[in-house]
mmCIF file of C-alpha atoms in Angstrom:
data_model
loop_
_atom_site.group_PDB
_atom_site.id
_atom_site.type_symbol
_atom_site.label_atom_id
_atom_site.label_comp_id
_atom_site.label_asym_id
_atom_site.label_seq_id
_atom_site.Cartn_x
_atom_site.Cartn_y
_atom_site.Cartn_z
ATOM 1 C CA UNK A 1 63.285 137.387 114.148
ATOM 2 C CA UNK A 2 65.576 136.869 116.721
ATOM 3 C CA UNK A 3 65.617 134.666 119.392
ATOM 4 C CA UNK A 4 63.856 135.785 122.837
ATOM 5 C CA UNK A 5 66.655 137.038 125.125
ATOM 6 C CA UNK A 6 66.817 134.927 128.540
ATOM 7 C CA UNK A 7 66.350 137.297 130.539
ATOM 8 C CA UNK A 8 65.026 137.332 134.671
ATOM 9 C CA UNK A 9 64.533 139.929 136.910
ATOM 10 C CA UNK A 10 66.544 142.105 134.355
ATOM 11 C CA UNK A 11 69.401 139.847 133.938
ATOM 12 C CA UNK A 12 70.866 137.668 130.930
ATOM 13 C CA UNK A 13 70.795 134.282 132.187
ATOM 14 C CA UNK A 14 73.427 132.005 129.966
ATOM 15 C CA UNK A 15 72.390 130.037 127.244
ATOM 16 C CA UNK A 16 75.827 128.288 127.040
ATOM 17 C CA UNK A 17 77.073 126.232 129.189
ATOM 18 C CA UNK A 18 80.784 124.485 129.536
ATOM 19 C CA UNK A 19 80.963 120.980 131.082
ATOM 20 C CA UNK A 20 83.122 118.240 131.628
ATOM 21 C CA UNK A 21 85.721 116.069 133.968
ATOM 22 C CA UNK A 22 88.674 117.857 135.953
ATOM 23 C CA UNK A 23 91.781 118.576 133.757
ATOM 24 C CA UNK A 24 90.462 118.145 130.653
ATOM 25 C CA UNK A 25 90.574 121.813 129.434
ATOM 26 C CA UNK A 26 87.836 123.646 130.514
ATOM 27 C CA UNK A 27 89.575 126.719 132.155
ATOM 28 C CA UNK A 28 91.511 126.977 128.571
ATOM 29 C CA UNK A 29 88.731 126.894 126.316
ATOM 30 C CA UNK A 30 86.475 129.346 128.649
ATOM 31 C CA UNK A 31 89.416 132.070 128.210
ATOM 32 C CA UNK A 32 89.519 131.376 124.798
ATOM 33 C CA UNK A 33 86.376 131.685 124.028
ATOM 34 C CA UNK A 34 85.461 135.059 126.368
ATOM 35 C CA UNK A 35 88.629 136.919 125.098
ATOM 36 C CA UNK A 36 88.168 135.369 121.150
ATOM 37 C CA UNK A 37 83.925 136.214 121.140
ATOM 38 C CA UNK A 38 83.196 140.053 121.677
ATOM 39 C CA UNK A 39 79.544 139.012 122.009
ATOM 40 C CA UNK A 40 80.411 136.483 124.835
ATOM 41 C CA UNK A 41 80.121 137.503 128.584
ATOM 42 C CA UNK A 42 81.174 135.809 131.408
ATOM 43 C CA UNK A 43 79.933 136.122 135.107
ATOM 44 C CA UNK A 44 80.260 139.600 136.790
ATOM 45 C CA UNK A 45 80.793 138.032 140.003
ATOM 46 C CA UNK A 46 80.086 134.966 141.704
ATOM 47 C CA UNK A 47 76.946 133.632 143.797
ATOM 48 C CA UNK A 48 76.767 135.098 147.290
ATOM 49 C CA UNK A 49 77.040 131.627 149.095
ATOM 50 C CA UNK A 50 80.318 130.787 146.905
ATOM 51 C CA UNK A 51 82.048 134.462 146.901
ATOM 52 C CA UNK A 52 85.769 132.524 146.275
ATOM 53 C CA UNK A 53 84.601 130.552 143.744
ATOM 54 C CA UNK A 54 85.305 133.284 141.144
ATOM 55 C CA UNK A 55 82.872 134.228 138.289
ATOM 56 C CA UNK A 56 83.878 130.626 135.898
ATOM 57 C CA UNK A 57 82.401 127.887 137.768
ATOM 58 C CA UNK A 58 79.074 128.902 139.756
ATOM 59 C CA UNK A 59 78.179 125.691 141.151
ATOM 60 C CA UNK A 60 74.634 126.661 140.955
ATOM 61 C CA UNK A 61 72.814 123.847 139.376
ATOM 62 C CA UNK A 62 73.152 120.601 140.590
ATOM 63 C CA UNK A 63 73.533 121.702 144.622
ATOM 64 C CA UNK A 64 72.857 123.486 147.638
ATOM 65 C CA UNK A 65 72.908 126.833 145.597
ATOM 66 C CA UNK A 66 69.581 126.015 143.289
ATOM 67 C CA UNK A 67 67.588 126.330 146.766
ATOM 68 C CA UNK A 68 68.840 130.701 146.624
ATOM 69 C CA UNK A 69 67.059 130.696 143.545
ATOM 70 C CA UNK A 70 67.216 131.073 139.709
ATOM 71 C CA UNK A 71 67.198 135.380 141.093
ATOM 72 C CA UNK A 72 70.145 134.826 142.984
ATOM 73 C CA UNK A 73 71.677 132.926 139.908
ATOM 74 C CA UNK A 74 70.587 134.994 137.259
ATOM 75 C CA UNK A 75 72.003 138.538 139.456
ATOM 76 C CA UNK A 76 75.484 136.993 138.784
ATOM 77 C CA UNK A 77 74.885 137.855 135.449
ATOM 78 C CA UNK A 78 75.329 141.307 133.247
ATOM 79 C CA UNK A 79 71.986 143.498 132.775
ATOM 80 C CA UNK A 80 69.686 142.439 129.636
ATOM 81 C CA UNK A 81 70.781 144.089 126.901
ATOM 82 C CA UNK A 82 68.863 145.771 124.285
ATOM 83 C CA UNK A 83 66.162 143.726 121.849
ATOM 84 C CA UNK A 84 68.228 142.599 118.558
ATOM 85 C CA UNK A 85 71.594 142.511 120.871
ATOM 86 C CA UNK A 86 73.413 138.965 119.997
ATOM 87 C CA UNK A 87 75.314 139.033 123.526
ATOM 88 C CA UNK A 88 75.338 135.772 125.407
ATOM 89 C CA UNK A 89 76.322 134.901 128.680
ATOM 90 C CA UNK A 90 78.284 131.381 129.797
ATOM 91 C CA UNK A 91 78.217 129.176 133.573
ATOM 92 C CA UNK A 92 81.257 127.451 132.711
ATOM 93 C CA UNK A 93 80.801 125.089 135.673
ATOM 94 C CA UNK A 94 82.542 121.342 134.518
ATOM 95 C CA UNK A 95 80.950 119.260 137.405
ATOM 96 C CA UNK A 96 77.156 120.141 136.208
ATOM 97 C CA UNK A 97 78.304 116.657 133.233
ATOM 98 C CA UNK A 98 78.586 114.469 136.715
ATOM 99 C CA UNK A 99 75.561 115.854 138.847
ATOM 100 C CA UNK A 100 72.909 113.755 137.625
ATOM 101 C CA UNK A 101 70.415 116.904 138.872
ATOM 102 C CA UNK A 102 71.823 119.394 137.515
ATOM 103 C CA UNK A 103 70.513 118.849 133.866
ATOM 104 C CA UNK A 104 67.344 118.656 135.430
ATOM 105 C CA UNK A 105 67.188 121.810 136.948
ATOM 106 C CA UNK A 106 68.832 123.321 134.001
ATOM 107 C CA UNK A 107 66.472 122.439 131.459
ATOM 108 C CA UNK A 108 63.409 123.366 133.805
ATOM 109 C CA UNK A 109 64.851 126.260 134.798
ATOM 110 C CA UNK A 110 64.432 128.113 131.107
ATOM 111 C CA UNK A 111 61.619 128.619 129.109
ATOM 112 C CA UNK A 112 60.423 126.771 126.461
ATOM 113 C CA UNK A 113 61.121 129.463 123.942
ATOM 114 C CA UNK A 114 64.473 129.967 125.679
ATOM 115 C CA UNK A 115 65.353 126.104 125.417
ATOM 116 C CA UNK A 116 65.814 125.892 121.449
ATOM 117 C CA UNK A 117 69.425 128.568 122.365
ATOM 118 C CA UNK A 118 70.519 126.697 125.121
ATOM 119 C CA UNK A 119 74.133 125.519 123.893
ATOM 120 C CA UNK A 120 76.239 122.272 126.020
ATOM 121 C CA UNK A 121 79.890 122.338 125.245
ATOM 122 C CA UNK A 122 81.319 118.761 126.435
ATOM 123 C CA UNK A 123 84.935 118.207 126.910
ATOM 124 C CA UNK A 124 86.493 114.847 128.002
ATOM 125 C CA UNK A 125 89.948 113.857 127.320
ATOM 126 C CA UNK A 126 91.873 110.456 128.044
ATOM 127 C CA UNK A 127 91.793 108.891 131.551
ATOM 128 C CA UNK A 128 95.600 108.171 130.858
ATOM 129 C CA UNK A 129 96.512 111.420 130.032
ATOM 130 C CA UNK A 130 93.824 113.207 132.622
ATOM 131 C CA UNK A 131 95.304 111.164 135.157
ATOM 132 C CA UNK A 132 98.721 112.089 134.735
ATOM 133 C CA UNK A 133 97.865 115.649 134.173
ATOM 134 C CA UNK A 134 96.034 116.095 137.783
ATOM 135 C CA UNK A 135 99.180 114.199 139.405
ATOM 136 C CA UNK A 136 101.440 117.155 137.903
ATOM 137 C CA UNK A 137 98.352 119.562 138.876
ATOM 138 C CA UNK A 138 98.703 118.000 142.563
ATOM 139 C CA UNK A 139 102.068 117.758 143.323
ATOM 140 C CA UNK A 140 102.821 121.424 141.379
ATOM 141 C CA UNK A 141 99.720 122.974 144.242
ATOM 142 C CA UNK A 142 101.590 121.519 147.179
ATOM 143 C CA UNK A 143 104.880 121.749 146.197
ATOM 144 C CA UNK A 144 105.686 118.093 146.401
ATOM 145 C CA UNK A 145 108.685 116.478 144.694
ATOM 146 C CA UNK A 146 108.062 112.688 145.464
ATOM 147 C CA UNK A 147 106.467 110.147 144.053
ATOM 148 C CA UNK A 148 107.195 110.399 140.599
ATOM 149 C CA UNK A 149 104.066 109.318 138.477
ATOM 150 C CA UNK A 150 106.132 105.448 138.197
ATOM 151 C CA UNK A 151 105.790 105.358 142.119
ATOM 152 C CA UNK A 152 102.691 106.785 142.546
ATOM 153 C CA UNK A 153 100.234 104.299 140.651
ATOM 154 C CA UNK A 154 101.377 101.036 141.806
ATOM 155 C CA UNK A 155 101.589 102.456 145.710
ATOM 156 C CA UNK A 156 97.941 104.156 144.903
ATOM 157 C CA UNK A 157 96.502 100.816 143.102
ATOM 158 C CA UNK A 158 97.831 98.185 146.281
ATOM 159 C CA UNK A 159 95.904 101.039 148.248
ATOM 160 C CA UNK A 160 93.168 100.819 146.971
ATOM 161 C CA UNK A 161 93.071 96.744 146.873
ATOM 162 C CA UNK A 162 93.666 96.834 150.557
ATOM 163 C CA UNK A 163 90.798 98.468 151.125
ATOM 164 C CA UNK A 164 88.246 97.244 148.670
ATOM 165 C CA UNK A 165 89.481 93.564 150.593
ATOM 166 C CA UNK A 166 88.858 95.281 153.645
ATOM 167 C CA UNK A 167 85.367 95.657 152.375
ATOM 168 C CA UNK A 168 85.042 92.173 150.979
ATOM 169 C CA UNK A 169 85.718 92.892 146.825
ATOM 170 C CA UNK A 170 88.381 92.087 144.473
ATOM 171 C CA UNK A 171 89.907 94.185 141.987
ATOM 172 C CA UNK A 172 92.199 92.222 139.058
ATOM 173 C CA UNK A 173 94.825 94.883 138.126
ATOM 174 C CA UNK A 174 95.758 92.377 135.099
ATOM 175 C CA UNK A 175 95.203 95.084 132.283
ATOM 176 C CA UNK A 176 97.395 97.202 134.054
#
């Protein structure tokens, strides 16, 4: 028999979650999956409290949006399909990986019969590559040309060491 649908209030809750860190490729994976899988559907619209967030990252679990209730979250997704339809919905909010209450809220929000269907695609990346990607993104998004990363890293570490000293901490950068 087909697995039961994760329906709430006539809407199909997501059973697939993409989580990970910034600049790890979650947006690329999300776009590829939605484009390639005919039975995988993204949220139709964002939450009322975050109308500019868009449909990829709903930021429902692990934050203040959870207080709105699961029904509000469910209404972001398509109507429940006919029984036997294999359509799945997707929530790609990378932040869930670093928000301890998110996993607990997801688990408790789904009925026991639905929990085995939940899938979490976790994306991580080499920290150095991730930092470089973030730096490039930051510079491009603000039309900055200076400083190059070769200067930015030592400047940032210097500021971090000053801040640590202000609070009585010591940082070792010997490995850097």
